[in-house]
Short mmCIF file of C-alpha atoms and ligand atoms in Angstrom, two decimals:
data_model
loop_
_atom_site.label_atom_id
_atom_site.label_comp_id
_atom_site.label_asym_id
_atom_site.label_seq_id
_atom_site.Cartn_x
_atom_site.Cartn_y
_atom_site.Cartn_z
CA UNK Q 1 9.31 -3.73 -14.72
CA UNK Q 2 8.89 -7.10 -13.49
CA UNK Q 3 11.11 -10.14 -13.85
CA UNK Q 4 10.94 -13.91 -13.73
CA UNK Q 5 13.68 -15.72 -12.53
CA UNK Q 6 13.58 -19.46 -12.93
CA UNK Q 7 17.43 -20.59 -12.42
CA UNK Q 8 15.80 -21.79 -8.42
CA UNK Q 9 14.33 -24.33 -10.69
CA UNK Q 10 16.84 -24.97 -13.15
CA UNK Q 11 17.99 -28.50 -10.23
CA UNK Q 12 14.74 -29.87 -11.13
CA UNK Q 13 13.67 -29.58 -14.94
CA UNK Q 14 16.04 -30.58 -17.89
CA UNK Q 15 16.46 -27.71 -20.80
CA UNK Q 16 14.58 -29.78 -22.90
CA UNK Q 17 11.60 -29.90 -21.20
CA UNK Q 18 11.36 -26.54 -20.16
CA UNK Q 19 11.94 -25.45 -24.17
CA UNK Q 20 8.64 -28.04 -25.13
CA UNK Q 21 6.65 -26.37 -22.61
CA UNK Q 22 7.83 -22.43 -23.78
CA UNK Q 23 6.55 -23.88 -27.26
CA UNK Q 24 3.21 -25.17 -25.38
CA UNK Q 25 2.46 -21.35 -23.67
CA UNK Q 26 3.68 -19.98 -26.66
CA UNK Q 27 0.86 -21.48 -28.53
CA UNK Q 28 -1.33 -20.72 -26.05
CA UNK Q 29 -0.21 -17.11 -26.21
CA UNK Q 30 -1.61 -17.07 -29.62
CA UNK Q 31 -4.85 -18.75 -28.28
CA UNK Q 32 -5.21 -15.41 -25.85
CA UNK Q 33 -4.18 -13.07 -28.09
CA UNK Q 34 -6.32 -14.16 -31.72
CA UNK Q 35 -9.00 -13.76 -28.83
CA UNK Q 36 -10.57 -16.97 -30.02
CA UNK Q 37 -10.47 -19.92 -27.43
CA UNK Q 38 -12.93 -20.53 -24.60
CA UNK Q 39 -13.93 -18.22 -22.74
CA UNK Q 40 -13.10 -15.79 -25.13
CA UNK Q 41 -16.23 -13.00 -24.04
CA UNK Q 42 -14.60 -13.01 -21.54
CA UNK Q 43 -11.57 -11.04 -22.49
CA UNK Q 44 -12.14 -6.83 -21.57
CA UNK Q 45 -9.80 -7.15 -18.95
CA UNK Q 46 -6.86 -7.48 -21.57
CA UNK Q 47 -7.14 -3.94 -22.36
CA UNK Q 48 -9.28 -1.92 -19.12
CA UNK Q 49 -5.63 -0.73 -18.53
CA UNK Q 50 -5.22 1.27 -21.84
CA UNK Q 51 -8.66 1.82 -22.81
CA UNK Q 52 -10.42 3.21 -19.46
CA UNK Q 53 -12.19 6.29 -20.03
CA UNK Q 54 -11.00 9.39 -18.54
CA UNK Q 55 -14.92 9.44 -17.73
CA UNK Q 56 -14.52 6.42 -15.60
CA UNK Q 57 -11.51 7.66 -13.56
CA UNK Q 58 -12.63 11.30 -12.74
CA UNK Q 59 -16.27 9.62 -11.68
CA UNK Q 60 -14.18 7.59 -9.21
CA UNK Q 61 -11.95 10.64 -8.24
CA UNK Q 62 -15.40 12.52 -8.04
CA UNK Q 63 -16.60 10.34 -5.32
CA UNK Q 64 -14.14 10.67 -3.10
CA UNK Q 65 -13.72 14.07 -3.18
CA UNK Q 66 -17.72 14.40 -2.63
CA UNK Q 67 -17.90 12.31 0.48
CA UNK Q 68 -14.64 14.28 1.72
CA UNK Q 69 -16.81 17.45 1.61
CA UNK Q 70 -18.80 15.77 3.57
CA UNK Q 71 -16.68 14.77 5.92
CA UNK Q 72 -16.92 10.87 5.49
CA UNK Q 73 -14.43 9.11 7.60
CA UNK Q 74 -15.37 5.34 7.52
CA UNK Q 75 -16.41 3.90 3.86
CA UNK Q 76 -17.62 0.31 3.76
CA UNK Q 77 -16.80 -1.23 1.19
CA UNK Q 78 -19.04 -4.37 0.68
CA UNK Q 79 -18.55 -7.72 -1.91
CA UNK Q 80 -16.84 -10.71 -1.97
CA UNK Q 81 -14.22 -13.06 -4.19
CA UNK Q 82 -13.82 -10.62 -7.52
CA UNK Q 83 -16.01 -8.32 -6.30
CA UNK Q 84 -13.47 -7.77 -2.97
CA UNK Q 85 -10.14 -9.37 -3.19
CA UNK Q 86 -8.38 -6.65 -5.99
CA UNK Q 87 -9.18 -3.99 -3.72
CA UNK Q 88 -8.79 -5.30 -0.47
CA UNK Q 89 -5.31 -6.31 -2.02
CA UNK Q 90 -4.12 -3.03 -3.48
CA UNK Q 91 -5.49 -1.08 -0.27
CA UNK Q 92 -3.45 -3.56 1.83
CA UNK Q 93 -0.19 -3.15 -0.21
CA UNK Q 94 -0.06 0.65 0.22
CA UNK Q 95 -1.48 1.56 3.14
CA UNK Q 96 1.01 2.09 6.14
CA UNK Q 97 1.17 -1.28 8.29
CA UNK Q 98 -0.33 1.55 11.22
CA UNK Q 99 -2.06 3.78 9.40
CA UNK Q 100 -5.72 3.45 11.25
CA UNK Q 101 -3.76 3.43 14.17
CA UNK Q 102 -1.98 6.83 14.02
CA UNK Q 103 -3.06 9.82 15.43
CA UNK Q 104 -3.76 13.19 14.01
CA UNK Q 105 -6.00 13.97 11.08
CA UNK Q 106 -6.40 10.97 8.06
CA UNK Q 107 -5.66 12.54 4.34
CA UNK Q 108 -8.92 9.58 3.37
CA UNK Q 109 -11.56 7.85 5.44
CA UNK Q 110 -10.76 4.44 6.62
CA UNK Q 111 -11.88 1.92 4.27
CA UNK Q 112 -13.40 -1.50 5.76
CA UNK Q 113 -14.65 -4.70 4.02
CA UNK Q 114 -18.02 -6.44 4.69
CA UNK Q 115 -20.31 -8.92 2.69
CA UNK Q 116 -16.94 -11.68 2.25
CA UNK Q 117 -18.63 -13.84 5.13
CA UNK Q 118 -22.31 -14.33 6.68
CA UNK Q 119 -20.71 -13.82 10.36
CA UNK Q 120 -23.08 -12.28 12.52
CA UNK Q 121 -20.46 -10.78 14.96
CA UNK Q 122 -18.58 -8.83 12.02
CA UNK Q 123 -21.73 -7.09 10.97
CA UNK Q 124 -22.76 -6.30 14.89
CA UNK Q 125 -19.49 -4.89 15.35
CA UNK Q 126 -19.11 -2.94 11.95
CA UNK Q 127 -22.58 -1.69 13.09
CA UNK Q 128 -20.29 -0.30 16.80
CA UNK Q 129 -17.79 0.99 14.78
CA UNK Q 130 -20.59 3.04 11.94
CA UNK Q 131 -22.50 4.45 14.64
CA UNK Q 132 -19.23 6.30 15.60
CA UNK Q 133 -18.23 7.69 12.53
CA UNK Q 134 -19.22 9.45 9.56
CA UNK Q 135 -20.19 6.79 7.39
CA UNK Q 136 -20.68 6.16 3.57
CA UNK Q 137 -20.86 2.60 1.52
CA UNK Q 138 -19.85 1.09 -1.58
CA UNK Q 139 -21.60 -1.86 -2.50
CA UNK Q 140 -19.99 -4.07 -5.41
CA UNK Q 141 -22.10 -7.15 -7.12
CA UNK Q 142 -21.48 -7.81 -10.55
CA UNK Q 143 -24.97 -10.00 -10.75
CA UNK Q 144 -26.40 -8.49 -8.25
CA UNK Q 145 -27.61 -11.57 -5.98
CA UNK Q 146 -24.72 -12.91 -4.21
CA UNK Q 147 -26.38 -13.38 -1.02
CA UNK Q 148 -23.01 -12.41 1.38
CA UNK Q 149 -23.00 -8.75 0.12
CA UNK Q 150 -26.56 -8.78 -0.37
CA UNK Q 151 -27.04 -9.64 3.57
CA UNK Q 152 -24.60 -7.00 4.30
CA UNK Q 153 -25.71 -4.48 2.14
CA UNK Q 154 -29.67 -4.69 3.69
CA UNK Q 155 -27.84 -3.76 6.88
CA UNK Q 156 -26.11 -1.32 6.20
CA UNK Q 157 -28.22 0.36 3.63
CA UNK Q 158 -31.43 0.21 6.63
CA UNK Q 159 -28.37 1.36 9.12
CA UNK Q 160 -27.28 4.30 6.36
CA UNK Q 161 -31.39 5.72 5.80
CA UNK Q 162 -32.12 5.74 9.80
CA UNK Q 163 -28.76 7.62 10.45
CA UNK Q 164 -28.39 10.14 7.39
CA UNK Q 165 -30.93 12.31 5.77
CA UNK Q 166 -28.59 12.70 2.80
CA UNK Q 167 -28.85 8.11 2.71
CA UNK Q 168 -28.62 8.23 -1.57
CA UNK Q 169 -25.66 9.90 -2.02
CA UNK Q 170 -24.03 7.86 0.59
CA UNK Q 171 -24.26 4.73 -1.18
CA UNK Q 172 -22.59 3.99 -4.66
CA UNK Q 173 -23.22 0.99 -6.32
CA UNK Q 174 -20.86 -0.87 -8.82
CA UNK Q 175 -23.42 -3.81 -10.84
CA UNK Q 176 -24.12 -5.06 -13.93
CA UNK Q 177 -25.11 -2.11 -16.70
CA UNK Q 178 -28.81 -3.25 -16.92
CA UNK Q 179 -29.99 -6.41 -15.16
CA UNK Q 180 -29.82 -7.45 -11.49
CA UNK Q 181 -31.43 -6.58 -7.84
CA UNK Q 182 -28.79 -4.06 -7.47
CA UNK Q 183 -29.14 -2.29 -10.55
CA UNK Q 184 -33.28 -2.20 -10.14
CA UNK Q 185 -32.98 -1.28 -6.92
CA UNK Q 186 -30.17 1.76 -7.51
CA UNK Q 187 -32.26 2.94 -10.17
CA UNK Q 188 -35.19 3.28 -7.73
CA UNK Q 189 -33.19 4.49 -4.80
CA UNK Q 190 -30.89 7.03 -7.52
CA UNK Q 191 -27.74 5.89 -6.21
CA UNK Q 192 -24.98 6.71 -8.39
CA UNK Q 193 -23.34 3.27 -10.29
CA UNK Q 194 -20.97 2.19 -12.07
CA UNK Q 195 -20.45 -0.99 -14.15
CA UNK Q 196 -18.80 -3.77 -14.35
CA UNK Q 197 -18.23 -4.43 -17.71
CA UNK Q 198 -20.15 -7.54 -18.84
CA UNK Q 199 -17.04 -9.13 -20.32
CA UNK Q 200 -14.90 -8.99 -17.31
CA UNK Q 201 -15.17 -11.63 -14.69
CA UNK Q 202 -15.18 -10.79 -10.99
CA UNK Q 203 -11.71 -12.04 -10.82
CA UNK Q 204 -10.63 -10.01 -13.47
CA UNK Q 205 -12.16 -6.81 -12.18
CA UNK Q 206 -9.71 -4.44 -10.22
CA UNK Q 207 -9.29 -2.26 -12.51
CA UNK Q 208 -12.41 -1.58 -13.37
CA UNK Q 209 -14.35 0.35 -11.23
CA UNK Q 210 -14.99 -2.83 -8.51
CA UNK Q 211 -11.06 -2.02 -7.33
CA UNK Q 212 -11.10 1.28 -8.75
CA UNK Q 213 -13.09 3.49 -6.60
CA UNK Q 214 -12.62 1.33 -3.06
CA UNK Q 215 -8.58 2.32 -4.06
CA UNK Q 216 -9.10 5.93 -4.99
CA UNK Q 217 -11.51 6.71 -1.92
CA UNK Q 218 -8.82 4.91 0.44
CA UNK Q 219 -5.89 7.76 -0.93
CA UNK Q 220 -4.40 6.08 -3.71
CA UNK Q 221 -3.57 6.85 -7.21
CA UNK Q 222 -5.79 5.30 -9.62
CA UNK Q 223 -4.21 6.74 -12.83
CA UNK Q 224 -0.28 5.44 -11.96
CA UNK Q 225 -1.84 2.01 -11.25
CA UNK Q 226 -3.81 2.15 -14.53
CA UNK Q 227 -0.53 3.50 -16.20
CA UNK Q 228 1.72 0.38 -14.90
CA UNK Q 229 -0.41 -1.94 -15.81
CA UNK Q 230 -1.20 -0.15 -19.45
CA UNK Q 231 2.76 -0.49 -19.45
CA UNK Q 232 2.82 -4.67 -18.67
CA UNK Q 233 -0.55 -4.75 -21.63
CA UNK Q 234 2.75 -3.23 -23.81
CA UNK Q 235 5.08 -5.56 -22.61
CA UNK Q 236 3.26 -8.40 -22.62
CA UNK Q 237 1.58 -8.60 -25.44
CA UNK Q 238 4.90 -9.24 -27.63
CA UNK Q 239 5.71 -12.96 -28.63
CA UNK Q 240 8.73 -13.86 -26.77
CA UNK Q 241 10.17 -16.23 -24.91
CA UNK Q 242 11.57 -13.67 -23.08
CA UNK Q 243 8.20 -12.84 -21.91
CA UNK Q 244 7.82 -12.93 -18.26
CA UNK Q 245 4.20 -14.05 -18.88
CA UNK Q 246 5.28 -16.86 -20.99
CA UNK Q 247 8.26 -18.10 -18.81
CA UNK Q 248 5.88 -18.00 -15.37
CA UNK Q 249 3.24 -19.90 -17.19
CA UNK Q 250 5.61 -22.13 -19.05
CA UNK Q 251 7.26 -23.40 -15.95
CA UNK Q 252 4.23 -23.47 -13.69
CA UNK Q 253 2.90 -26.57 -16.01
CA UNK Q 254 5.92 -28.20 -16.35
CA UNK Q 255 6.35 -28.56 -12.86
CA UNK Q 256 2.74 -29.60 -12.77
CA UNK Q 257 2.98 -32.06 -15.00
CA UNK Q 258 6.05 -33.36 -15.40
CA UNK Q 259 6.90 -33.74 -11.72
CA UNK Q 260 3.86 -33.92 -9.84
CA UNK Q 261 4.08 -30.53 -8.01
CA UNK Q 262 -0.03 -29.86 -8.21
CA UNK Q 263 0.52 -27.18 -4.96
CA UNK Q 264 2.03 -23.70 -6.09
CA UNK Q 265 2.68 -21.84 -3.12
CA UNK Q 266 3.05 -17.43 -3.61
CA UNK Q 267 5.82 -16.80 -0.46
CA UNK Q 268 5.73 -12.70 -0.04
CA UNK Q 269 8.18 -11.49 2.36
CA UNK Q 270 6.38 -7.84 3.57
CA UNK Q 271 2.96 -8.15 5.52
CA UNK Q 272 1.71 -5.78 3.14
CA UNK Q 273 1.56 -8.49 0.84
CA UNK Q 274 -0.42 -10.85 2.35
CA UNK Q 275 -3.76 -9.89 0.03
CA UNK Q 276 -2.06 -10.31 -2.99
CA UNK Q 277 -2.00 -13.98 -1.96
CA UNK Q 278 -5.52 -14.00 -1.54
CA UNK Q 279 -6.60 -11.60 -4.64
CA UNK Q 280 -3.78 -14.60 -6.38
CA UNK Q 281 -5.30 -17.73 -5.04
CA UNK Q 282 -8.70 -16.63 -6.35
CA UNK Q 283 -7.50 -15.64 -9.70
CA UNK Q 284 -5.53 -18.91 -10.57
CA UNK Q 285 -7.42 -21.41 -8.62
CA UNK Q 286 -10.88 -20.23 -10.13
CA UNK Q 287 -9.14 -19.98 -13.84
CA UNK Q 288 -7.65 -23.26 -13.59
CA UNK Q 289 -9.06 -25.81 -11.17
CA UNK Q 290 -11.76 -27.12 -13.28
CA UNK Q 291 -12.41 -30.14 -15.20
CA UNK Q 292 -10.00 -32.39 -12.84
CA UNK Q 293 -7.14 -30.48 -13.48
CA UNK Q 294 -5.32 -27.70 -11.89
CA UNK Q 295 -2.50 -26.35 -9.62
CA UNK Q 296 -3.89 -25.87 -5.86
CA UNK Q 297 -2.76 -22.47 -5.16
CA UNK Q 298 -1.39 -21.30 -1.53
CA UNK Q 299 0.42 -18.44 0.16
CA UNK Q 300 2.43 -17.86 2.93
CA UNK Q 301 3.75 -14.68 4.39
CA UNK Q 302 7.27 -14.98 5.44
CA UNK Q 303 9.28 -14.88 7.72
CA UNK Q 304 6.29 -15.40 10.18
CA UNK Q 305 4.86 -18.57 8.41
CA UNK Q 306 8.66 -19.90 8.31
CA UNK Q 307 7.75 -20.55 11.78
CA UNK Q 308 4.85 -22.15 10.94
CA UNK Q 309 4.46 -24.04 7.27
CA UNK Q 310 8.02 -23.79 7.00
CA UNK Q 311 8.69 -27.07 8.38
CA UNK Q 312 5.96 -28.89 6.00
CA UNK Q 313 7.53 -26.78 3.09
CA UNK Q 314 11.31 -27.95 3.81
CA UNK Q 315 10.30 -32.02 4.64
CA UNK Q 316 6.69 -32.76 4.08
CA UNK Q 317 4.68 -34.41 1.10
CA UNK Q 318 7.09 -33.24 -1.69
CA UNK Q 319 4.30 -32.46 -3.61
CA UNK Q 320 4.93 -28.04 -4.12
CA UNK Q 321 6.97 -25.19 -5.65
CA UNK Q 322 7.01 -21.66 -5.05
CA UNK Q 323 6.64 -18.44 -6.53
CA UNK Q 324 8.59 -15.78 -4.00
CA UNK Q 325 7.73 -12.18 -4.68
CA UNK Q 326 10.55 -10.59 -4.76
CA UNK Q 327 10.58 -6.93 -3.76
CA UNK Q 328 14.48 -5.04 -4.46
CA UNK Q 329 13.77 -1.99 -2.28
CA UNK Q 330 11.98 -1.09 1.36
CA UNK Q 331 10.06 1.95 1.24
CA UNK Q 332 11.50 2.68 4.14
CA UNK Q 333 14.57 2.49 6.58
CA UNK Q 334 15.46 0.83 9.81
CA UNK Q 335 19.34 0.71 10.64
CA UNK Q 336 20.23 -1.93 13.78
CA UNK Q 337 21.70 -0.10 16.68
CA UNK Q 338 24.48 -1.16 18.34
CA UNK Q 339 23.95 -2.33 22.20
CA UNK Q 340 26.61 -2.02 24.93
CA UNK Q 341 25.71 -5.15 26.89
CA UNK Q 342 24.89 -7.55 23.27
CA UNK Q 343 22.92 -9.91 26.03
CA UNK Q 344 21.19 -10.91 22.40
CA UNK Q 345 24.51 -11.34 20.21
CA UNK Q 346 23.31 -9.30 17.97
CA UNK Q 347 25.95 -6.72 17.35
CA UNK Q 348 27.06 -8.29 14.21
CA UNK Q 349 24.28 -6.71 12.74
CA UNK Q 350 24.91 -3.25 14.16
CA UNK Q 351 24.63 -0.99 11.60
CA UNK Q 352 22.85 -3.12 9.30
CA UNK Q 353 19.10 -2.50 7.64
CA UNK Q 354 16.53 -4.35 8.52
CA UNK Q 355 16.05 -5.30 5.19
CA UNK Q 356 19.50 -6.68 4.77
CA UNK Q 357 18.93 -9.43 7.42
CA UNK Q 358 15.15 -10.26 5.78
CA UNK Q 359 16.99 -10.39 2.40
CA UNK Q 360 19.45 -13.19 3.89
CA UNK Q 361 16.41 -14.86 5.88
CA UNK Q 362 14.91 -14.78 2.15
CA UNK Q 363 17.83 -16.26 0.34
CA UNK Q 364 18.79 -18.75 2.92
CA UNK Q 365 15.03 -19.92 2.66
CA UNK Q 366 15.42 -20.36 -1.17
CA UNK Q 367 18.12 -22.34 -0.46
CA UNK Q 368 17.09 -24.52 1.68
CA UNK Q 369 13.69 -25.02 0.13
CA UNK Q 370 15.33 -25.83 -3.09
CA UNK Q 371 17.67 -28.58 -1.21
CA UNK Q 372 14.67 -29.90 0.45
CA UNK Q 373 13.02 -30.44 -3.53
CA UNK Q 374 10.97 -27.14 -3.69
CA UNK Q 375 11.64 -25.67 -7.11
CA UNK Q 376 11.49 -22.23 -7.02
CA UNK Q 377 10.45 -19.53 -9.24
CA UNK Q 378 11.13 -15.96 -8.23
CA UNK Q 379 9.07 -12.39 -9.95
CA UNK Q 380 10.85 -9.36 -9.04
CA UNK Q 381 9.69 -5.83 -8.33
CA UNK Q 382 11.73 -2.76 -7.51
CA UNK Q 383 9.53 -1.59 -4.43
CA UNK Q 384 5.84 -1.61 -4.01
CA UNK Q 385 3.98 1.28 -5.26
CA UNK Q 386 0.90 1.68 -7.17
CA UNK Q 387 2.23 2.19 -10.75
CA UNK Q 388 4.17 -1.08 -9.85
CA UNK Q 389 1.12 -2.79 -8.08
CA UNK Q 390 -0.82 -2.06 -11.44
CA UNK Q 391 1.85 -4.06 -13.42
CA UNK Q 392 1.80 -6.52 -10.90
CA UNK Q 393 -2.17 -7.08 -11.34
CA UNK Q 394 -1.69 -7.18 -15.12
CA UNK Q 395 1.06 -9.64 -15.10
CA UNK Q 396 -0.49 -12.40 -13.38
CA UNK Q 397 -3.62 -11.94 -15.20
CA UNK Q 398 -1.69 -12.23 -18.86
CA UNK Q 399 -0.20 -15.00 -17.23
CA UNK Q 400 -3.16 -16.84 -16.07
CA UNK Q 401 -4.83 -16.29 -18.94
CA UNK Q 402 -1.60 -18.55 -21.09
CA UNK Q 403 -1.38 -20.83 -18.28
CA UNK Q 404 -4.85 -21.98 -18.83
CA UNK Q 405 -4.77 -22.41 -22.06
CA UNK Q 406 -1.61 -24.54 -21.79
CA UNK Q 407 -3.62 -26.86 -19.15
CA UNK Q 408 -5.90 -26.86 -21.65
CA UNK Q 409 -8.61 -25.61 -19.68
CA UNK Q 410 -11.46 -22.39 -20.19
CA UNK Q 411 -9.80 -19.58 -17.21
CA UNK Q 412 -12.71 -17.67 -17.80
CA UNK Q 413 -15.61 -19.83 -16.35
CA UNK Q 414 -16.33 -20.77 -12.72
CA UNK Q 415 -18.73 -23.66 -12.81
CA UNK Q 416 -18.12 -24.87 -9.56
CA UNK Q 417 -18.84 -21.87 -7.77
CA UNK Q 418 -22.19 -22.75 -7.68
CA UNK Q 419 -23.01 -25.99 -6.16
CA UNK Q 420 -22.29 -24.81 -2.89
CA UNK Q 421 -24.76 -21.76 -3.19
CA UNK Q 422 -27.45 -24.25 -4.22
CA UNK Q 423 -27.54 -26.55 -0.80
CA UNK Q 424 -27.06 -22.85 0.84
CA UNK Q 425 -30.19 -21.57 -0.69
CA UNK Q 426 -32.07 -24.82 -0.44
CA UNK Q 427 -30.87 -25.16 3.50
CA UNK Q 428 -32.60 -21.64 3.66
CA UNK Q 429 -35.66 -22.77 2.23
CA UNK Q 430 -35.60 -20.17 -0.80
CA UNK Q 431 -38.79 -19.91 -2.59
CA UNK Q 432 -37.78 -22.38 -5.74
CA UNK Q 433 -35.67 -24.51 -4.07
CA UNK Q 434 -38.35 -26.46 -2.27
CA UNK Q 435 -36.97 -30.08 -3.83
CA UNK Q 436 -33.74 -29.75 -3.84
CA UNK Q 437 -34.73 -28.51 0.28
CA UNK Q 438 -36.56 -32.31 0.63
CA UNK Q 439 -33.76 -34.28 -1.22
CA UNK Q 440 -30.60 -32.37 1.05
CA UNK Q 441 -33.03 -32.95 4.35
CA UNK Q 442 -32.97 -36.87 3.45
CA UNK Q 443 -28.73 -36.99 3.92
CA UNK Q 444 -28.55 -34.58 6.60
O1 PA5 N 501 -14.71 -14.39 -9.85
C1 PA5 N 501 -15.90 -14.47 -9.69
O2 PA5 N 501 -16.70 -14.43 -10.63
C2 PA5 N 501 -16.51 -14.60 -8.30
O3 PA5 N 501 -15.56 -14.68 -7.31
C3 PA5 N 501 -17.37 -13.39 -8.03
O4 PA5 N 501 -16.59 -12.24 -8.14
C4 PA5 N 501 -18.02 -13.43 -6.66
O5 PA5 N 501 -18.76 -14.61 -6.54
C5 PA5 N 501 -18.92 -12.23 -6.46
O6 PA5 N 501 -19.88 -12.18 -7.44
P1 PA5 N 501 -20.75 -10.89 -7.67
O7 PA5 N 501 -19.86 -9.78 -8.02
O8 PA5 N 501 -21.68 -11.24 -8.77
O9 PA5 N 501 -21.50 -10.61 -6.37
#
């Protein structure tokens, strides 16, 4: 169950408006669901949750448990944006904050992230760290030729065949059904695949087999993740304006347009969180910042950045709100001792959780951010698990998907992506590229 509390912004926006802009993401509710505005081939990521084939699950399950027989300890998991974020996120938000620390045996291999960056160091050092363990790869491109996890993928595919005589069933690849370097070249190789469905976008992936499989091979369970969110697809999908989806994305345009607050800043309060910001930022600021418009999305991971953006939130350019995830319950418990000598005055808190005094630090935040002219909108969870995790992922896609429309712009294209890929490619004198290579040389 998740819940959106908007009464941190109710300071800031008259009734009035915030009724005319429930009627605008009402409407473009109806835009989402008849499953006819832009973008609209786009859509199989409104119902992965529901409709996933047992198939698809056990093939995933069936992975893991085949590199456990073989006693695979590190997996690398390599992709970027759509094709990384979802699973870097849910793997984040479960995992113990120590787990790859601990000693004793692991119940999963450690899973680690490559292809997001064209650093030479990372891949030297991932290269240390594979030549001391047992080590397996999944390699995630949805076309096939993004050239980050295609760099990263030649080295650790050449690193996988000179180590391991068993190299092919090592390597899984998750591409496009039929077309695409990585699907030619896993057909000649015989890796096992899986696809990404045609009409999901990267961003919209995680719970298809892109965030699938990295999550199940890292220990977690795939089917209560698919069951939340097949839960918020319930939800959700009723006409309300009750509707969580429909409040968030309601008030998330009237701030941006009636007052000028173009930054939207996600504050989580557990360091597990802090990929959710990231797997967030991509999702909305891909869907929406296109054709001049959109909301620049941030994140901050409090209390630490307190001590760091917090004094830009509370008194600089006035020009953000936030959206604080709000989680009800700690997994787990930390009381404050008492201390004979109290040389840090803190035996007021003796006795008290942890929790307790991050809940204040939280609330006395909101406060003050909302006297300083941050409006603040608040989504609350019980406690972080992967059943809730799944809703999680399925609200703020619902949501994008009405926000969007009630900018008025497509959420399921990324134009821009690509201009930036273009100088890349003609910098590295790509076969093809040769003018744009003389024309970028003349304003260098
Ligand atoms: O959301 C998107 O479409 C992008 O972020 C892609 O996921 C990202 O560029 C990776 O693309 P691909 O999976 O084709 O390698």
């Amino acid at each position: 169950m998740i819940t959106v509390d908007l009464k941190g912004c109710s300071t800031f926006v008259k009734p009035e408006q915030y009724k005319a802009y429930v009627k605008k993401a009402l409407d473009a509710f109806d835009v989402l669901e008849s499953e006819k505005g832009a973008g609209n081939d786009f859509l199989g990521w409104k119902h992965l949750a529901s409709e996933t084939p047992e198939s698809i699950i056990a093939g995933c399950e069936a992975v893991r448990d085949s590199w456990k027989a073989k006693g695979v300890d590190l997996v690398i998991v390599i992709g970027i944006g759509g094709s990384y974020l979802g699973a870097r996120c849910a793997i984040e938000a479960l995992s113990g904050n120590f787990d790859k620390l601990l000693k004793g045996p692991k119940a999963a291999p450690d899973v680690v992230f490559a292809g997001n960056n064209l650093s030479e160091e990372y891949l030297a050092e991932l290269m240390d760290l594979a030549a001391q363990r047992n080590t397996a790869c999944v390699v995630i491109s949805k076309s096939g030729t993004t050239t980050e996890p295609a760099v990263a993928f030649r080295i650790v595919k050449a690193f996988i065949e000179k180590n391991y005589k068993d190299a092919a069933e090592r390597i899984v690849a998750i591409t496009d059904a039929k077309k695409g370097a990585l699907k030619t070249l896993s057909t000649q190789e015989g890796y096992k695949t899986f696809v990404v469905p045609d009409n999901v976008g990267g961003r919209f992936s995680v719970l298809t087999p892109v965030g699938l499989l990295p999550i199940v091979i890292a220990g977690f369970d795939i089917r209560a993740m698919l069951a939340g969110a097949a839960e918020m697809e319930k939800t959700l999908a009723v006409k309300s304006e009750d509707n969580a989806a429909i409040q968030y994305a309601a008030m998330r345009n009237l701030l941006y347009t009636e007052l000028g607050k173009k930054v939207e800043i996600m504050v989580t309060y557990n360091p597990k969180f802090q990929y959710l910001g990231e797997w967030w930022k991509q999702l909305y600021g891909e869907s929406e910042g296109k054709d001049g418009k959109g909301i620049f999305p941030a994140s901050v991971n409090n209390t630490a950045d307190l001590h760091s953006m917090g004094q830009f939130i509370q008194e600089g350019d006035r020009v953000m709100f936030e959206t604080v995830i709000n989680i009800k319950k700690a997994n787990r418990s930390v009381v404050i001792e008492a201390d004979e000598q109290n040389l840090d005055q803190l035996n007021f808190l003796a006795g008290k959780h942890v929790e307790h005094c991050g809940a204040m630090a939280q609330l006395g935040t909101k406060l003050a951010h909302i006297d300083g002219g941050v409006p603040q909108v608040e989504v609350t969870i019980d406690h972080i698990d992967a059943k809730i995790l799944g809703g999680l992922f399925y609200f703020f896609e619902f949501a994008c998907g009405v926000s969007a429309y009630t900018l008025g712009v497509n959420p399921f294209n990324q134009p821009g992506v690509e201009a930036y890929k273009k100088n890349m490619f003609a910098l590295l004198e790509k076969p093809g590229y040769e003018e744009q290579t003389k024309s970028i040389r003349k304003r260098l």
